[in-house]
Structure formats: C-alpha cells, structure tokens
Amino acid sequence: MGLSGKVTVLMAAYNVENYIAEAIQSILDQTYDDFTFLIINDASTDKTEDVILSFNDKRIVYKKNPINLGVGKTVHDGMDMIDSKYVVRFDADDISFPNRIETLVNYLENNLTIPIASSFFEVFGGAFPHVNLVEDPLQLRTRALFDCPVSQYIILDNHFLKRNGINYNPNLRVAEDYDLYLRVLRKADIAKVPEVLVKYR
C-alpha cells in the first residue's frame, strides 16, 4: 500500500545538512497543510539524517537509502511509494513560499487537462535565464525542443502518470526532470503558474 491522501510532497536529500532544516520548515509552514511529506535520504555522509530526525511532525515519512542511488533512482522509487492524487516535488536546499502547495493544487484542479505545473522562482545569489517568462502551454511545448521548459519545482498529477506508465528514469543522475517532461508532452501539455513560489539555491 502506497502513501495515500490527496497530496504528497516528495523530497530527495543528499549531504544538505546546512540547508535542509529551512527547506523542511518551509513545507511544514504551508497554508495547505493536509499532506504527507516523504523525505528520502540518499545515503548522506554528513548530518543530514540528524537534521531530518530532529523534526517531530506526523506528516513526515522518512526513508533512507542503504547506498547512494542518485536523484533519478531516488525520486523514481519515491514515486512508486505514492498513491496520492498529487505529488509536489521539492529539493532539500531550497525554500517554498507559504502558499506554494495551495496555489499549485488549485491550478491543477482548475486545469484538468494539465498533468504538470511549475511556477516562477527567485534565485539565491544571481539571475537565471527563462525563469520568469509568462508562457502558455504551446510556448512551453515549443521551448522543450531546445531546453528544459519549466523548473523542477512542480506539482504532478500522479494518477495521470500511473495511467500512462510514466515515472522518473532511475538511470539518470542529472536532467531527470527534463526527461520526465518530454515523455509527458507526448500525452498532454504542461504549464507554468506566473507567480513566484520558490527560492532556488
């Protein structure tokens, strides 16, 4: 039996002892608070595990890989554990704004043909190309021919992915998000919410 409920937040973590506490707290402080929070420690060698275990919140489900598997395999296995309607992905060294989950859930529930939505984000310490462009699904589809059209800070319609046999590629240690988007785009459009919802490190 997988993790159920309406929303699961999926976080993979590796050697992020200096940042993960703030990342976790930003999820626990969301205005939308009815979710399960799956944190997978990818065999960190620093104090990442100690920081995770310092949180006492019933929404947190903790798993530790016995060896380092890489982000592709870790999030692939995490998705296999989840039966929730929606999955919110988040990295372990960034910060979610308090309304992030609520905004993304509302977007998918009002756009039923869209199985993946991202958002605008701020960047710690510098600029980033194509971050906060207002682009419709057709523009995003076109740009996907040349580069990754949305950030990794997404909400996924998990039931859509399972119906279509789509998951993260477990063999990829980089660009696992871009690969997923390209396979989703064979079936449906993806979208971007024009609101800053994440601070990216």
mmCIF file of C-alpha atoms in Angstrom:
data_model
loop_
_atom_site.group_PDB
_atom_site.id
_atom_site.type_symbol
_atom_site.label_atom_id
_atom_site.label_comp_id
_atom_site.label_asym_id
_atom_site.label_seq_id
_atom_site.Cartn_x
_atom_site.Cartn_y
_atom_site.Cartn_z
ATOM 1 C CA MET A 1 0.000 0.000 0.000
ATOM 2 C CA GLY A 2 1.450 3.345 -1.046
ATOM 3 C CA LEU A 3 1.187 6.742 0.581
ATOM 4 C CA SER A 4 -2.331 7.975 0.013
ATOM 5 C CA GLY A 5 -4.283 11.143 0.734
ATOM 6 C CA LYS A 6 -4.667 13.988 -1.736
ATOM 7 C CA VAL A 7 -1.126 15.423 -1.724
ATOM 8 C CA THR A 8 2.330 14.011 -1.044
ATOM 9 C CA VAL A 9 5.446 16.195 -1.013
ATOM 10 C CA LEU A 10 8.498 14.272 -2.261
ATOM 11 C CA MET A 11 11.973 15.418 -1.225
ATOM 12 C CA ALA A 12 15.259 13.674 -2.027
ATOM 13 C CA ALA A 13 18.190 14.697 0.166
ATOM 14 C CA TYR A 14 21.938 14.144 -0.077
ATOM 15 C CA ASN A 15 24.534 15.911 2.088
ATOM 16 C CA VAL A 16 22.483 19.055 2.716
ATOM 17 C CA GLU A 17 22.928 19.416 6.477
ATOM 18 C CA ASN A 18 23.356 23.206 6.197
ATOM 19 C CA TYR A 19 20.135 23.807 4.259
ATOM 20 C CA ILE A 20 17.599 21.037 4.781
ATOM 21 C CA ALA A 21 16.133 22.342 8.050
ATOM 22 C CA GLU A 22 14.977 25.536 6.356
ATOM 23 C CA ALA A 23 13.669 23.564 3.383
ATOM 24 C CA ILE A 24 11.665 21.188 5.590
ATOM 25 C CA GLN A 25 10.281 24.020 7.709
ATOM 26 C CA SER A 26 9.100 25.861 4.601
ATOM 27 C CA ILE A 27 6.981 22.826 3.705
ATOM 28 C CA LEU A 28 5.621 22.334 7.207
ATOM 29 C CA ASP A 29 4.569 26.012 7.269
ATOM 30 C CA GLN A 30 2.411 25.786 4.139
ATOM 31 C CA THR A 31 -1.070 27.310 4.116
ATOM 32 C CA TYR A 32 -2.238 24.000 2.624
ATOM 33 C CA ASP A 33 -1.379 21.595 5.423
ATOM 34 C CA ASP A 34 -3.207 18.341 4.596
ATOM 35 C CA PHE A 35 -0.365 16.408 3.013
ATOM 36 C CA THR A 36 2.138 13.619 3.562
ATOM 37 C CA PHE A 37 5.798 14.633 3.424
ATOM 38 C CA LEU A 38 8.065 11.854 2.116
ATOM 39 C CA ILE A 39 11.746 12.619 2.708
ATOM 40 C CA ILE A 40 14.259 10.171 1.233
ATOM 41 C CA ASN A 41 17.835 10.426 2.461
ATOM 42 C CA ASP A 42 20.077 9.180 -0.346
ATOM 43 C CA ALA A 43 22.745 7.732 1.984
ATOM 44 C CA SER A 44 24.103 11.101 3.111
ATOM 45 C CA THR A 45 27.503 11.044 4.801
ATOM 46 C CA ASP A 46 27.073 14.296 6.745
ATOM 47 C CA LYS A 47 24.487 15.158 9.432
ATOM 48 C CA THR A 48 21.519 15.355 7.065
ATOM 49 C CA GLU A 49 19.808 12.444 8.821
ATOM 50 C CA ASP A 50 20.177 14.052 12.247
ATOM 51 C CA VAL A 51 18.536 17.227 10.987
ATOM 52 C CA ILE A 52 15.628 15.331 9.419
ATOM 53 C CA LEU A 53 15.040 13.293 12.564
ATOM 54 C CA SER A 54 15.019 16.450 14.693
ATOM 55 C CA PHE A 55 11.585 17.290 13.247
ATOM 56 C CA ASN A 56 8.594 15.865 15.072
ATOM 57 C CA ASP A 57 5.674 16.168 12.682
ATOM 58 C CA LYS A 58 3.215 13.387 11.938
ATOM 59 C CA ARG A 59 3.099 14.348 8.261
ATOM 60 C CA ILE A 60 6.751 13.348 7.744
ATOM 61 C CA VAL A 61 7.550 9.861 6.426
ATOM 62 C CA TYR A 62 11.283 9.180 6.458
ATOM 63 C CA LYS A 63 13.184 6.678 4.319
ATOM 64 C CA LYS A 64 16.936 6.167 3.984
ATOM 65 C CA ASN A 65 18.661 4.518 1.050
ATOM 66 C CA PRO A 66 21.296 1.974 2.162
ATOM 67 C CA ILE A 67 23.659 3.243 -0.554
ATOM 68 C CA ASN A 68 23.740 6.372 -2.672
ATOM 69 C CA LEU A 69 21.454 5.787 -5.661
ATOM 70 C CA GLY A 70 21.378 9.222 -7.276
ATOM 71 C CA VAL A 71 18.439 11.551 -7.685
ATOM 72 C CA GLY A 72 16.818 9.738 -10.623
ATOM 73 C CA LYS A 73 16.572 6.396 -8.830
ATOM 74 C CA THR A 74 15.639 8.030 -5.526
ATOM 75 C CA VAL A 75 12.696 10.012 -6.868
ATOM 76 C CA HIS A 76 11.666 7.079 -9.091
ATOM 77 C CA ASP A 77 11.416 4.836 -6.036
ATOM 78 C CA GLY A 78 9.675 7.597 -4.112
ATOM 79 C CA MET A 79 7.017 7.925 -6.805
ATOM 80 C CA ASP A 80 6.459 4.162 -6.628
ATOM 81 C CA MET A 81 5.619 4.583 -2.932
ATOM 82 C CA ILE A 82 2.980 7.250 -3.547
ATOM 83 C CA ASP A 83 -0.698 6.724 -4.402
ATOM 84 C CA SER A 84 -1.766 10.326 -3.753
ATOM 85 C CA LYS A 85 -3.593 12.238 -6.470
ATOM 86 C CA TYR A 86 -0.923 14.956 -6.488
ATOM 87 C CA VAL A 87 2.832 14.884 -5.882
ATOM 88 C CA VAL A 88 4.719 18.098 -5.125
ATOM 89 C CA ARG A 89 8.465 17.853 -5.806
ATOM 90 C CA PHE A 90 10.942 19.866 -3.809
ATOM 91 C CA ASP A 91 14.712 19.945 -3.409
ATOM 92 C CA ALA A 92 16.306 19.760 0.029
ATOM 93 C CA ASP A 93 18.281 23.011 -0.177
ATOM 94 C CA ASP A 94 15.620 25.483 -1.326
ATOM 95 C CA ILE A 95 12.684 27.349 0.224
ATOM 96 C CA SER A 96 8.984 27.123 -0.622
ATOM 97 C CA PHE A 97 6.842 30.202 -0.136
ATOM 98 C CA PRO A 98 3.934 29.526 2.270
ATOM 99 C CA ASN A 99 1.234 29.460 -0.423
ATOM 100 C CA ARG A 100 3.108 27.222 -2.845
ATOM 101 C CA ILE A 101 1.209 23.948 -2.401
ATOM 102 C CA GLU A 102 -2.178 25.649 -2.181
ATOM 103 C CA THR A 103 -1.545 27.614 -5.371
ATOM 104 C CA LEU A 104 -0.340 24.601 -7.350
ATOM 105 C CA VAL A 105 -3.156 22.309 -6.190
ATOM 106 C CA ASN A 106 -5.742 24.949 -7.086
ATOM 107 C CA TYR A 107 -4.152 25.360 -10.508
ATOM 108 C CA LEU A 108 -4.345 21.661 -11.421
ATOM 109 C CA GLU A 109 -7.874 21.365 -10.058
ATOM 110 C CA ASN A 110 -8.940 24.226 -12.318
ATOM 111 C CA ASN A 111 -6.994 22.966 -15.358
ATOM 112 C CA LEU A 112 -7.864 19.289 -15.583
ATOM 113 C CA THR A 113 -6.043 18.657 -18.884
ATOM 114 C CA ILE A 114 -2.685 19.725 -17.387
ATOM 115 C CA PRO A 115 -0.804 16.961 -15.511
ATOM 116 C CA ILE A 116 2.298 19.023 -14.580
ATOM 117 C CA ALA A 117 2.577 22.638 -13.442
ATOM 118 C CA SER A 118 5.604 24.611 -12.329
ATOM 119 C CA SER A 119 5.945 28.235 -11.194
ATOM 120 C CA PHE A 120 8.205 31.244 -11.191
ATOM 121 C CA PHE A 121 11.038 31.284 -8.651
ATOM 122 C CA GLU A 122 13.678 33.539 -7.148
ATOM 123 C CA VAL A 123 17.356 32.634 -7.325
ATOM 124 C CA PHE A 124 19.780 32.921 -4.423
ATOM 125 C CA GLY A 125 22.786 34.960 -5.490
ATOM 126 C CA GLY A 126 22.148 35.563 -9.162
ATOM 127 C CA ALA A 127 19.928 35.581 -12.224
ATOM 128 C CA PHE A 128 18.740 32.637 -14.295
ATOM 129 C CA PRO A 129 17.612 32.641 -17.950
ATOM 130 C CA HIS A 130 13.961 31.982 -18.818
ATOM 131 C CA VAL A 131 12.969 31.754 -15.150
ATOM 132 C CA ASN A 132 10.003 34.060 -15.002
ATOM 133 C CA LEU A 133 8.692 34.306 -18.532
ATOM 134 C CA VAL A 134 4.930 34.172 -18.975
ATOM 135 C CA GLU A 135 4.500 31.327 -21.439
ATOM 136 C CA ASP A 136 1.400 29.409 -22.439
ATOM 137 C CA PRO A 137 1.425 25.602 -22.872
ATOM 138 C CA LEU A 138 2.149 25.850 -26.615
ATOM 139 C CA GLN A 139 5.188 28.065 -25.996
ATOM 140 C CA LEU A 140 6.427 25.672 -23.314
ATOM 141 C CA ARG A 141 5.972 22.728 -25.679
ATOM 142 C CA THR A 142 7.983 24.527 -28.361
ATOM 143 C CA ARG A 143 10.785 25.517 -25.990
ATOM 144 C CA ALA A 144 11.069 21.924 -24.785
ATOM 145 C CA LEU A 145 12.678 21.170 -28.159
ATOM 146 C CA PHE A 146 15.684 23.267 -27.109
ATOM 147 C CA ASP A 147 15.901 23.314 -23.301
ATOM 148 C CA CYS A 148 14.031 22.414 -20.129
ATOM 149 C CA PRO A 149 10.807 24.465 -20.343
ATOM 150 C CA VAL A 150 9.911 24.632 -16.632
ATOM 151 C CA SER A 151 11.724 24.308 -13.321
ATOM 152 C CA GLN A 152 11.927 21.146 -11.243
ATOM 153 C CA TYR A 153 9.584 22.714 -8.658
ATOM 154 C CA ILE A 154 6.455 21.065 -9.921
ATOM 155 C CA ILE A 155 3.185 19.514 -8.974
ATOM 156 C CA LEU A 156 2.347 16.279 -10.782
ATOM 157 C CA ASP A 157 -0.967 14.585 -11.391
ATOM 158 C CA ASN A 158 0.200 11.226 -10.084
ATOM 159 C CA HIS A 159 -2.846 9.344 -11.331
ATOM 160 C CA PHE A 160 -2.167 10.614 -14.882
ATOM 161 C CA LEU A 161 1.439 9.406 -14.646
ATOM 162 C CA LYS A 162 0.436 5.959 -13.391
ATOM 163 C CA ARG A 163 -2.260 5.546 -16.064
ATOM 164 C CA ASN A 164 0.344 6.296 -18.725
ATOM 165 C CA GLY A 165 3.212 4.317 -17.195
ATOM 166 C CA ILE A 166 5.373 7.406 -16.675
ATOM 167 C CA ASN A 167 7.901 7.812 -13.876
ATOM 168 C CA TYR A 168 11.339 9.368 -13.417
ATOM 169 C CA ASN A 169 14.123 7.492 -15.194
ATOM 170 C CA PRO A 170 16.021 5.644 -12.437
ATOM 171 C CA ASN A 171 19.228 5.628 -14.507
ATOM 172 C CA LEU A 172 19.605 9.419 -14.639
ATOM 173 C CA ARG A 173 21.643 11.422 -12.129
ATOM 174 C CA VAL A 174 21.033 14.720 -13.927
ATOM 175 C CA ALA A 175 18.181 16.124 -16.063
ATOM 176 C CA GLU A 176 15.712 13.560 -14.683
ATOM 177 C CA ASP A 177 13.057 16.290 -14.621
ATOM 178 C CA TYR A 178 13.603 17.318 -18.268
ATOM 179 C CA ASP A 179 13.395 13.679 -19.343
ATOM 180 C CA LEU A 180 10.096 13.273 -17.489
ATOM 181 C CA TYR A 181 8.609 16.401 -19.075
ATOM 182 C CA LEU A 182 9.492 15.244 -22.582
ATOM 183 C CA ARG A 183 7.657 11.960 -22.035
ATOM 184 C CA VAL A 184 4.629 13.704 -20.524
ATOM 185 C CA LEU A 185 4.495 16.075 -23.511
ATOM 186 C CA ARG A 186 3.762 13.103 -25.765
ATOM 187 C CA LYS A 187 0.448 12.785 -23.926
ATOM 188 C CA ALA A 188 -0.509 16.243 -22.633
ATOM 189 C CA ASP A 189 0.534 19.851 -22.133
ATOM 190 C CA ILE A 190 2.475 21.212 -19.171
ATOM 191 C CA ALA A 191 2.058 24.658 -17.643
ATOM 192 C CA LYS A 192 3.695 27.332 -15.517
ATOM 193 C CA VAL A 193 1.913 29.384 -12.860
ATOM 194 C CA PRO A 194 3.081 33.031 -13.237
ATOM 195 C CA GLU A 195 3.746 33.520 -9.528
ATOM 196 C CA VAL A 196 6.981 33.271 -7.523
ATOM 197 C CA LEU A 197 6.563 30.284 -5.217
ATOM 198 C CA VAL A 198 10.134 29.062 -4.566
ATOM 199 C CA LYS A 199 13.561 30.421 -3.641
ATOM 200 C CA TYR A 200 16.150 28.367 -5.557
ATOM 201 C CA ARG A 201 19.685 27.918 -4.208
#
